[in-house]
PDB file of C-alpha atoms in Angstrom:
ATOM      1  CA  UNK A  30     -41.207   7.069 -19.411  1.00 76.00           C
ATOM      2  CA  UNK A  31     -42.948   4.386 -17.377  1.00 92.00           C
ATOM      3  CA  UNK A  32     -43.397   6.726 -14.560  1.00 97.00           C
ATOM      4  CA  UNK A  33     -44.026   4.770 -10.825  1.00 98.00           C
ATOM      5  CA  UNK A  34     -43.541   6.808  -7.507  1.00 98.00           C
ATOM      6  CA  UNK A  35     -43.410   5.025  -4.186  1.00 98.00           C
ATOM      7  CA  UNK A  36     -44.888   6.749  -1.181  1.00 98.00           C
ATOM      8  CA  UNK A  37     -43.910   5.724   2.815  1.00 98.00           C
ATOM      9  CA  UNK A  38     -47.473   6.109   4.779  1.00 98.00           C
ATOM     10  CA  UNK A  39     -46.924   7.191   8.308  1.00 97.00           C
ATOM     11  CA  UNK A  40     -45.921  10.797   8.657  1.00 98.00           C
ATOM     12  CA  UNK A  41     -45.630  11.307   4.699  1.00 98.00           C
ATOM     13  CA  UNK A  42     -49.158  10.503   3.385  1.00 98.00           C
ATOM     14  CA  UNK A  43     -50.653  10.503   6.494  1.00 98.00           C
ATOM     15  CA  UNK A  44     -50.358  12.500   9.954  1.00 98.00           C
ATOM     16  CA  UNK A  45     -50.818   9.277  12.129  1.00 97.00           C
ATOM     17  CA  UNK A  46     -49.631  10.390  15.076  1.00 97.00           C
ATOM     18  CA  UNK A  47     -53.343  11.241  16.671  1.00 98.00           C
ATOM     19  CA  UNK A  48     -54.420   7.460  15.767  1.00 98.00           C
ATOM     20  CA  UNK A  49     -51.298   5.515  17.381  1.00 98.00           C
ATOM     21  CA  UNK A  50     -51.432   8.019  20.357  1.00 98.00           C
ATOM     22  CA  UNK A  51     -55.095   7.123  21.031  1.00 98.00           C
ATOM     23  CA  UNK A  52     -54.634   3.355  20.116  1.00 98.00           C
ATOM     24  CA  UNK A  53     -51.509   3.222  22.402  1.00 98.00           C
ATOM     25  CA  UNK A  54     -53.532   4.926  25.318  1.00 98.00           C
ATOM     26  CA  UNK A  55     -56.310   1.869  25.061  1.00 98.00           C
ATOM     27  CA  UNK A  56     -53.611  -0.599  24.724  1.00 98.00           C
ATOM     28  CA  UNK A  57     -51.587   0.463  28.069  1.00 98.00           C
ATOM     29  CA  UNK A  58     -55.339   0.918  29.633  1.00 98.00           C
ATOM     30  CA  UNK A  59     -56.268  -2.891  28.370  1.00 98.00           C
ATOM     31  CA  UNK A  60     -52.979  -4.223  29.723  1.00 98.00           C
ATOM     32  CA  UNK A  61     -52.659  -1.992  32.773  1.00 98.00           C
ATOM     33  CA  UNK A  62     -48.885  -1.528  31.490  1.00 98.00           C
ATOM     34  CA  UNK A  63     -47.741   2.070  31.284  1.00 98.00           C
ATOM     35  CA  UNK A  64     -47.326   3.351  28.024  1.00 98.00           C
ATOM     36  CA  UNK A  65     -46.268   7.014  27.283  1.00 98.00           C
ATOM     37  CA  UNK A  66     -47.709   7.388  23.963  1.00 98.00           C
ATOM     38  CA  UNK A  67     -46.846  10.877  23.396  1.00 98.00           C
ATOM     39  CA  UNK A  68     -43.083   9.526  23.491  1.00 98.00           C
ATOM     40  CA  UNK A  69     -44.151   6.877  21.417  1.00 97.00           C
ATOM     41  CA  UNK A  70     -45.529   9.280  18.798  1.00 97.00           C
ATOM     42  CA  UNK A  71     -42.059  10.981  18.544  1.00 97.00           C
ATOM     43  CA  UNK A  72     -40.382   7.789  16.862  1.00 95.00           C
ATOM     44  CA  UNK A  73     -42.960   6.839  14.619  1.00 94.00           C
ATOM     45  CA  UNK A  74     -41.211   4.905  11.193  1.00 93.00           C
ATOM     46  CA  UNK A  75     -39.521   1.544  12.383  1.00 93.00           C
ATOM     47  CA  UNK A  76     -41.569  -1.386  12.981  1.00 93.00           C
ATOM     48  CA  UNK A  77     -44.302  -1.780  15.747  1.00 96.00           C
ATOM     49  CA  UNK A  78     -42.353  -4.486  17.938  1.00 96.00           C
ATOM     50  CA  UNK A  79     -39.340  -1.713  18.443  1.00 96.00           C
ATOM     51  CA  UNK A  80     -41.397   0.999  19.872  1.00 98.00           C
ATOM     52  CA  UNK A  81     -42.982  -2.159  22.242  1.00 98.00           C
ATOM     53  CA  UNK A  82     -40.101  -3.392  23.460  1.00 98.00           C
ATOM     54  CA  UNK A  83     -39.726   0.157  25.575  1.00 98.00           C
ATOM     55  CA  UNK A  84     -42.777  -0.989  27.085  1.00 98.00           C
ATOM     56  CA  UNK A  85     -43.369  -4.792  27.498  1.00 98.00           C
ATOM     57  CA  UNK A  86     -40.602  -8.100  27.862  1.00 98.00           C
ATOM     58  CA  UNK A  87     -39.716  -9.413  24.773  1.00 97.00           C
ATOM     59  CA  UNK A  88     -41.683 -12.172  25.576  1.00 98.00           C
ATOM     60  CA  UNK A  89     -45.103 -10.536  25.557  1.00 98.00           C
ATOM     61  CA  UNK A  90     -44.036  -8.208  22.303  1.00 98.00           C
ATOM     62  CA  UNK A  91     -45.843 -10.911  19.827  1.00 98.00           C
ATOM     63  CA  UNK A  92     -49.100 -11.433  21.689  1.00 98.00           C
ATOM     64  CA  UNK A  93     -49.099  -7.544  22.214  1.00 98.00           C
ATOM     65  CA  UNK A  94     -48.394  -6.250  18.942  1.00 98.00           C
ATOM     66  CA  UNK A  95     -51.144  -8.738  17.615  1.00 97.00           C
ATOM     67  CA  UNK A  96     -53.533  -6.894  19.853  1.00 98.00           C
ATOM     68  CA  UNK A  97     -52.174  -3.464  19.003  1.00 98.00           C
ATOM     69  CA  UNK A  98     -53.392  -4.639  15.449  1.00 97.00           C
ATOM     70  CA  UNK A  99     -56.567  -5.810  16.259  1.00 97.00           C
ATOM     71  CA  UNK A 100     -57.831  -2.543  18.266  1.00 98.00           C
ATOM     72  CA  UNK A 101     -55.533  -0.518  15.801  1.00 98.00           C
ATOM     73  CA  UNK A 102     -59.185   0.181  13.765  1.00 98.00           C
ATOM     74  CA  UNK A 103     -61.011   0.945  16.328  1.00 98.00           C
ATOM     75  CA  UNK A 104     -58.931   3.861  17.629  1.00 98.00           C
ATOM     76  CA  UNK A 105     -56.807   5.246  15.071  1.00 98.00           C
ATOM     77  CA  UNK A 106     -58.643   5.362  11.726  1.00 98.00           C
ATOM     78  CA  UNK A 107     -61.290   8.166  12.027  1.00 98.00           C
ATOM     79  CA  UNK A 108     -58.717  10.477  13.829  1.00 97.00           C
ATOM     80  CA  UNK A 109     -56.134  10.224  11.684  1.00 98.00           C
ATOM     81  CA  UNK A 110     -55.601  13.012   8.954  1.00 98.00           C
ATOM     82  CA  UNK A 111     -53.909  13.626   5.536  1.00 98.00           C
ATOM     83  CA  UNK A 112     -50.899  14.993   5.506  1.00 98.00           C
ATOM     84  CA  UNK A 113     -51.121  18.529   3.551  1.00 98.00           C
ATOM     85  CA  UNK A 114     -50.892  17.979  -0.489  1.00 98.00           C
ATOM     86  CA  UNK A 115     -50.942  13.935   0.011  1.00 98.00           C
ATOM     87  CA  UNK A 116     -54.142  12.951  -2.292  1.00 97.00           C
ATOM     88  CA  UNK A 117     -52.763  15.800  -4.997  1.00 98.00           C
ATOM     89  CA  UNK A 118     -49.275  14.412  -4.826  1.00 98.00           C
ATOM     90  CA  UNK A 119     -50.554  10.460  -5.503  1.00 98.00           C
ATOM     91  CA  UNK A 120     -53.190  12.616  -7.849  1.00 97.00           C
ATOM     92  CA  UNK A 121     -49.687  14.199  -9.434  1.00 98.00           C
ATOM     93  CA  UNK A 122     -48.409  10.826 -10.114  1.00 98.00           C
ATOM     94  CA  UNK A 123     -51.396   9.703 -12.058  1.00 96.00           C
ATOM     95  CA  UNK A 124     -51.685  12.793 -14.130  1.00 96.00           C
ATOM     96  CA  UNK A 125     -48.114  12.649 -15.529  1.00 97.00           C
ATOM     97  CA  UNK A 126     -49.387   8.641 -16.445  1.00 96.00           C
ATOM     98  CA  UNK A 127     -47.629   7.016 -13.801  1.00 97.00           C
ATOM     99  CA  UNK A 128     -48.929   4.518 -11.289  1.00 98.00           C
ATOM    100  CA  UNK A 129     -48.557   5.329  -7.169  1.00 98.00           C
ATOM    101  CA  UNK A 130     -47.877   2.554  -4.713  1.00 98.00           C
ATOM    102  CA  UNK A 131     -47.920   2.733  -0.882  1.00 98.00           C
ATOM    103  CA  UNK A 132     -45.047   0.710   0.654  1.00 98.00           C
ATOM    104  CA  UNK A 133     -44.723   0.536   4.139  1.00 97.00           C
ATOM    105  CA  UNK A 134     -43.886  -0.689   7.334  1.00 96.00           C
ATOM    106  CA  UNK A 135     -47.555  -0.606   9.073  1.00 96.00           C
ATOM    107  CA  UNK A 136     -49.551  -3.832   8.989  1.00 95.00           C
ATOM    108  CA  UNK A 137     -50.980  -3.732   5.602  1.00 97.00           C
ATOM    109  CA  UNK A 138     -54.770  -4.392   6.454  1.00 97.00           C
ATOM    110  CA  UNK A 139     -54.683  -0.935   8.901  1.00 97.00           C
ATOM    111  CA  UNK A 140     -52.480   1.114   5.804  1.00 98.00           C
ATOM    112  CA  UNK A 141     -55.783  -0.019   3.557  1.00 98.00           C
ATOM    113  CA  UNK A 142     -58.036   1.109   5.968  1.00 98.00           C
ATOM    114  CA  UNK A 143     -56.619   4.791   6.543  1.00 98.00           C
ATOM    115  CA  UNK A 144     -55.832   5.769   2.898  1.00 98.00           C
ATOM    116  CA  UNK A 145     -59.826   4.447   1.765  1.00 98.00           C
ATOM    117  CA  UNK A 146     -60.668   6.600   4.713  1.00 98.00           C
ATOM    118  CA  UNK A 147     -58.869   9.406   3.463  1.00 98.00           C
ATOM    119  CA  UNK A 148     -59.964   8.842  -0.086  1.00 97.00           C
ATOM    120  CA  UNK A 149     -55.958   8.270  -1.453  1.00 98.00           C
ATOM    121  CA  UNK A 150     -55.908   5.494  -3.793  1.00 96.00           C
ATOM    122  CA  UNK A 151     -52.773   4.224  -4.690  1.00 98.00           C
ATOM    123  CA  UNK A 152     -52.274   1.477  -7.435  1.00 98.00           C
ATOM    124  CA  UNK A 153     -50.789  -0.454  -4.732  1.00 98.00           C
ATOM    125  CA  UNK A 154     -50.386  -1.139  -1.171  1.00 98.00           C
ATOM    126  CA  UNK A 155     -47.643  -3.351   0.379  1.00 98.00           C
ATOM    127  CA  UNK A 156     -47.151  -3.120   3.964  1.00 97.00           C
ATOM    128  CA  UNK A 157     -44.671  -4.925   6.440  1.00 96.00           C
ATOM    129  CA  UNK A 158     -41.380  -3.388   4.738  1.00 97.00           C
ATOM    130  CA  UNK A 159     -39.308  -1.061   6.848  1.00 97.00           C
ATOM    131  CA  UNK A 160     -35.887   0.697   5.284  1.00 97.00           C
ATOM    132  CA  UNK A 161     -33.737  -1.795   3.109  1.00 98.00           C
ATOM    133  CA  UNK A 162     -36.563  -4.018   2.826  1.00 98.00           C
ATOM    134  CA  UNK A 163     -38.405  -1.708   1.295  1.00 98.00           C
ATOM    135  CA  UNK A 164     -36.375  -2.109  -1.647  1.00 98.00           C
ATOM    136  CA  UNK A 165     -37.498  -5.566  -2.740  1.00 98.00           C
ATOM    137  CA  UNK A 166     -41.115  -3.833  -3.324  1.00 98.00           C
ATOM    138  CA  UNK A 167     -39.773  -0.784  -4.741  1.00 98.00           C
ATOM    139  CA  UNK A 168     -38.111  -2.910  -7.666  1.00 98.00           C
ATOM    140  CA  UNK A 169     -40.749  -5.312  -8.117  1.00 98.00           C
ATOM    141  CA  UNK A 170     -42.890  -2.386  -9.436  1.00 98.00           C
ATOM    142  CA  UNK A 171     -40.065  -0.319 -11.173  1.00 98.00           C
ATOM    143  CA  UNK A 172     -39.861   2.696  -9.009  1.00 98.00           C
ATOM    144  CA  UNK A 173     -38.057   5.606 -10.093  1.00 98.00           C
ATOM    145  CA  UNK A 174     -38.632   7.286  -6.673  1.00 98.00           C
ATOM    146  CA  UNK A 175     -38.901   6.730  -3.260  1.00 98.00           C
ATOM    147  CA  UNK A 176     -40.549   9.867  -1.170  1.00 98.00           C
ATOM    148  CA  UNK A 177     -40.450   9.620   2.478  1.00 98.00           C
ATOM    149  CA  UNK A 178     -39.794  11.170   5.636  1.00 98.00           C
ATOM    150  CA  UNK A 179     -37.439   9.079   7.588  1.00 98.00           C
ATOM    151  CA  UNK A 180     -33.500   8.187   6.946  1.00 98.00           C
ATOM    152  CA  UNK A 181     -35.148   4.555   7.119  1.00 97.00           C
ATOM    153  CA  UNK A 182     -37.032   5.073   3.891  1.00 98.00           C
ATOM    154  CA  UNK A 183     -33.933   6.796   2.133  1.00 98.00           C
ATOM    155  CA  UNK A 184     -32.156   3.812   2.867  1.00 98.00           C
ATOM    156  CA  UNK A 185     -34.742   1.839   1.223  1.00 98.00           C
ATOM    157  CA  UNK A 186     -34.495   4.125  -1.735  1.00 98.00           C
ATOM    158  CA  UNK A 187     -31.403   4.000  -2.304  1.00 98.00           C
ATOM    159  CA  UNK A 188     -31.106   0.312  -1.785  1.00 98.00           C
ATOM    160  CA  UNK A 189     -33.389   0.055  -4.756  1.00 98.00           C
ATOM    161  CA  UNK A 190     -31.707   2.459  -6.826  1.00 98.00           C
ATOM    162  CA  UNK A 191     -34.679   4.846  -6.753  1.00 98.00           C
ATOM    163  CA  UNK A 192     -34.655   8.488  -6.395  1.00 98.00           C
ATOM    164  CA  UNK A 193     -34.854   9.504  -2.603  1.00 98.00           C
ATOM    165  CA  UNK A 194     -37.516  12.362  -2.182  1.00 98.00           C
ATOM    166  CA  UNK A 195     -37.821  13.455   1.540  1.00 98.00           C
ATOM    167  CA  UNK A 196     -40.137  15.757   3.073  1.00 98.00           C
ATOM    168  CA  UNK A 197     -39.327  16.450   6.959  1.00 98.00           C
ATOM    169  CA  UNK A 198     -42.461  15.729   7.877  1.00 97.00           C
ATOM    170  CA  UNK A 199     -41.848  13.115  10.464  1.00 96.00           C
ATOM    171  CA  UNK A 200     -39.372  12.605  13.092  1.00 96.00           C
ATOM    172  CA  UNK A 201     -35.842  12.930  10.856  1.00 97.00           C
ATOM    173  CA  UNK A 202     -34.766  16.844  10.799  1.00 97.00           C
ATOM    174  CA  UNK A 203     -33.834  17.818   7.229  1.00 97.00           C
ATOM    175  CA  UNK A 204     -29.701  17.694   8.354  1.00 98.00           C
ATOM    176  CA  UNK A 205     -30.601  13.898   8.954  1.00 98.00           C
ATOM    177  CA  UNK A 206     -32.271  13.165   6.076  1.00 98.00           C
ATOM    178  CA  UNK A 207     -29.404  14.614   4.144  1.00 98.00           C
ATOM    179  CA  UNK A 208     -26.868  12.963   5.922  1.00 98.00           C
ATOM    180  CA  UNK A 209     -28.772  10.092   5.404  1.00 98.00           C
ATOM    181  CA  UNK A 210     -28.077  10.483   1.480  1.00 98.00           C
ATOM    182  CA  UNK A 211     -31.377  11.630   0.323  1.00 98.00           C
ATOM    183  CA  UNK A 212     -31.163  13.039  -3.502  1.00 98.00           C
ATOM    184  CA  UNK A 213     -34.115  15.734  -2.782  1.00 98.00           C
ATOM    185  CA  UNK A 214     -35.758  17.503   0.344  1.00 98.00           C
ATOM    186  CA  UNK A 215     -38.923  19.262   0.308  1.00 98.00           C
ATOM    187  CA  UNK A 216     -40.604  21.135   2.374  1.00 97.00           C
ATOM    188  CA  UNK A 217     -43.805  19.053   3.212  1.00 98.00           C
ATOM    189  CA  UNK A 218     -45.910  17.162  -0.431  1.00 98.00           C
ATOM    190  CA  UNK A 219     -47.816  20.650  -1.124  1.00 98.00           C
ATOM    191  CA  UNK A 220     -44.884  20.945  -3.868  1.00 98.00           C
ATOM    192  CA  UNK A 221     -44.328  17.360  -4.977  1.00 98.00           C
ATOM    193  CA  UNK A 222     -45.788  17.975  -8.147  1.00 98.00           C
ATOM    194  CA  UNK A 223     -44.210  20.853  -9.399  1.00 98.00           C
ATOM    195  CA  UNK A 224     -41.191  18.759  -8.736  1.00 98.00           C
ATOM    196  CA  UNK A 225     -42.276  15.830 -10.212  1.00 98.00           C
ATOM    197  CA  UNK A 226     -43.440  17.234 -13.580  1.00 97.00           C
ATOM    198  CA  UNK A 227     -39.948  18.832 -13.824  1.00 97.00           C
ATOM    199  CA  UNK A 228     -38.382  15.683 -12.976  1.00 97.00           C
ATOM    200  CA  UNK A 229     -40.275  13.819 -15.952  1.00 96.00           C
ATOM    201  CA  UNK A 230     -39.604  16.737 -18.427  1.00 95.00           C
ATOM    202  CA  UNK A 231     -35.414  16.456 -17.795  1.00 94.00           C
ATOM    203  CA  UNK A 232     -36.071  12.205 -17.925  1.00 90.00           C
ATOM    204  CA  UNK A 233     -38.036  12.626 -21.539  1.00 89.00           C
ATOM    205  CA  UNK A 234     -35.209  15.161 -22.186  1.00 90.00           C
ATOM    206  CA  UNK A 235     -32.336  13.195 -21.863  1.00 79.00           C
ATOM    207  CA  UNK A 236     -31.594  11.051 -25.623  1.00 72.00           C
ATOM    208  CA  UNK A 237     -31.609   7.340 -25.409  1.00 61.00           C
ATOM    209  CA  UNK A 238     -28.494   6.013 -25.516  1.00 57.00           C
ATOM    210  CA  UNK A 239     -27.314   4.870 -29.112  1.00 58.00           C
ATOM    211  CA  UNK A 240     -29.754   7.335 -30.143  1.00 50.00           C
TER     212      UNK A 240
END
């Protein structure tokens, strides 16, 4: 089979929740705004401009998420980890002859920058997509499966028609992510590959149809 996995980035490949804190912190001390940024870290997955509008008018939320971007490097790369089993799950992919793609919602230049930090490398990155409209990406490059960690990525999964792997990694509880509709739940990427290789042997298993 023509094997392609998806990936989210925040809280799936990556534990990003160090890197926005800190960033968030030198935002709110830039702007003199409050900004509790350990809340903020709790609801990491939907777009930038919803976790800003706790924080600033809607008026400002353009202007301020552009800055957000711009110090985004400067404070949340180099503490930012992998999450456990992320470069041997993407690694997984490519052994078993498939490609790997990143989609997410985070601004695609600062996705880049983390997983060449980290050493992942995907076959593709496409940022700016968060839940349904991560679909559009997921079918341009044939994706079988989805795995994320948020009920917004299984909807984007199953929007697509891919395969919704979950890991409850982030800030969605495994009774969310079910109820959600996700098609598998693991416990964190550390066993994404034994998963996937048994989910390529039962797709080479099943006969073609006519066949």
């Amino acid at each position: 089979m023509n094997l392609t996995v998806g990936f989210d980035l925040d809280m799936t490949l990556i534990d990003s929740r160090p890197g926005i804190k800190a960033a968030y912190q030198a935002l709110s001390a830039e702007t003199g705004v409050f900004i509790d940024a350990d809340a903020a870290i709790t609801r990491l997955g939907p777009p930038l401009d919803e976790e800003l509008a706790y924080w600033f008018p809607e008026a400002e939320i353009p202007a301020m998420a552009d800055r957000y971007r711009e110090i985004y490097p400067t404070y949340a790369i180099e503490p930012t980890p992998a999450m456990p089993g992320a470069r041997e799950a993407v690694e997984a992919v490519r052994a078993l002859g498939g490609r790997a793609i990143v989609v997410t919602a985070k601004h695609e230049p600062n996705a880049r920058l983390h997983l060449a930090h980290l050493g992942i490398e995907p076959d593709a990155v496409i940022g700016w997509l968060w839940a349904e409209a991560k679909a559009g990406a997921l079918r341009e490059y044939g994706a079988q499966v989805y795995v994320g960690d948020h009920v917004g990525d299984v909807r984007g999964a199953r929007k697509a028609g891919a395969l919704s792997v979950v890991v409850p990694t982030g800030p969605c509880p495994e009774p969310e992510l079910r109820e959600a509709g996700a098609d598998v739940v693991l416990a964190d990427l550390t066993e994404l590959p034994g998963w996937l290789a048994r989910y390529v042997a039962e797709q080479e298993a099943v006969p073609a149809v006519g066949a």
